[in-house]
Amino acid sequence: MLRLTEVKLPLDHAEGDLQAAVLQRLGIAAKDLLSMAIFRRAFDARKKSAIVLIYTLDVATSDDAAVLKRLKHDAHLVPTPDTEYRFVMQAPIAGQHWRRPVVIGTGPCGLFAGLILAQMGLRPIILERGKAVRERTKDTWALWRKRELHPESNVQFGEGGAGTFSDGKLYSQIKDPKHYGRKVLTEFVKAGAPEEIMYVSKPHIGTFRLVKMVEQMRATIEGLGGEFRFQSKVDDIEIVGGGADAQGQIRAVVLAGGERIETDHVVLAIGHSARDTFQMLYDRGVYIEAKPFSIGFRVEHPQSLIDSRRFGPSAGNPILGAADYKLVHHSANGRAVYSFCMCPGGTVVAATSEPGRVVTNGMSQYSRNERNANAAIVVGITPADYPGHPLAGIAFQRELEQRAYELGGRNYDAPGQLVGDFIAGRPSTEFGSVLPSYKPGVHLCDLSPALPEYAIEAIREALPAFDKQIKGFSLADAVLTGVETRTSSPIRIKRNDDDLQSLNTTGLFPAGEGAGYAGGILSAAVDGIKVAEAVALSMMGKLHSN
């Protein structure tokens, strides 16, 4: 099998043109092309009048070796790399006893950690403080429709994690030499994702499909001996030894209500909003440090505007779909402002997990056919902006979220402002051509009190600068909605580079977004696989030493 890259064709090419291009590139007859599969399809839209599709293909010929030899100087033709996933442990050692590993959290990281452990025969116990995904969905809609917040069942907490209510993006910039990402996509397809996620350059799924996939993954894990426990919040962990200069060892987790589960291996796959769990871990002496994150607003434009600016006359082409964007501006005050979690054809959603606070996030369905595009426009901040305690970033987030609640009217409406008014520094009083999608509602006001002055200043400078990249981005009627504070975890639960265990707590494996080691569905799922492998290797070592 051969991997052929950089096969370029016009956006509107005919069905047979791809095979013709392959035959021409390889210099072979049609009878010698045994098979051809698309590994990746991207597009180049820099010339809007002539958008080009770029294919990476896996092909089999009647004599691969001869083709490679003849085209040995073609850098875009190589043997197809082996991307098959291989387990570090096929099955437990017969007759040996071990305490079952525990996974805390059922977001992408926890699900994939649980799946890999189950596929290796290690029968994980998977704990989730929230509810199963369909019950959780009902609770989430209760906030959006009725202003009823369920603190343990919402956008942040419950089966599937925060990524369930998102655009369902499945791409990342992480380095992945072992092709873990391919394993993630393969398992998602098995669980019901469209097969196109295996080859499109920016795959996504959307909320409704994610719900069904999460349920299917749960069924798979349970069929392999894994055990799910919902509404099972971990209130404490038992650590023996430890202290200021000593290494502790996990012995058990303790659930709300007092149930104790003995274990030597805990995958800590909590999300970035598990603030009470962060506090508990800190109180137990687990090493935690503050890390940078970002704060800002959601901005909404007509999706048709973004499509026309990005794709020109090809806007609306089904292969291109709804257009996205990625923008960065370095402001005069030294702050970086950038777009984050862009949701084409999506909605802005209420994402708080705590009473008396307002948090925004973005969500899209697979179709991406809502009228507005939205993205977070955020400012990078560092621990220098919230100095002192390792958990000071949490207090900082809460302060901004409470302020947003008050500006919105203390009823879970979000504070909002038109972009033109925000840039001019005047309060907004009525909506224009862009109607916000946030539910339960948006209360127009002056957003300048919602964030620190340096952030307001930087965003005010960035919006006109973004207009130079996407004409119309600073559209006066575009809507800003606040606040966006849960861009990433404000802490990192540091782990060793070799065995992925906590720096000072043996048997504790910090993982995913909440621990500060991922950002998004794919990277979190990949981290779950890595940590599951580390758990298996640790268990193998313990079995061999017994």
Coordinates of C-alpha atoms in Angstrom, one line a residue, residues 31 43 103 164 168 191 248 261 267 301 362 423 437 490 493 498-499 514 538:
K31 CA -5.9 -2.1 -14.6
F43 CA -9.1 22.5 1.0
V103 CA -11.7 6.3 36.5
T164 CA -21.2 16.9 24.7
G168 CA -18.0 18.3 18.6
A191 CA -20.1 4.2 18.1
G248 CA 2.0 9.3 49.0
I261 CA -13.7 1.9 47.0
V267 CA -7.4 8.0 36.6
H301 CA -22.3 37.2 13.3
G362 CA -20.7 27.6 22.1
I423 CA -16.0 49.7 20.5
S437 CA -29.0 32.8 20.3
P490 CA -7.0 27.3 35.7
I493 CA -2.2 18.7 38.6
D498 CA 7.6 8.9 32.3
D499 CA 4.8 7.1 34.2
G514 CA -9.3 19.4 34.1
S538 CA 1.9 0.1 36.4

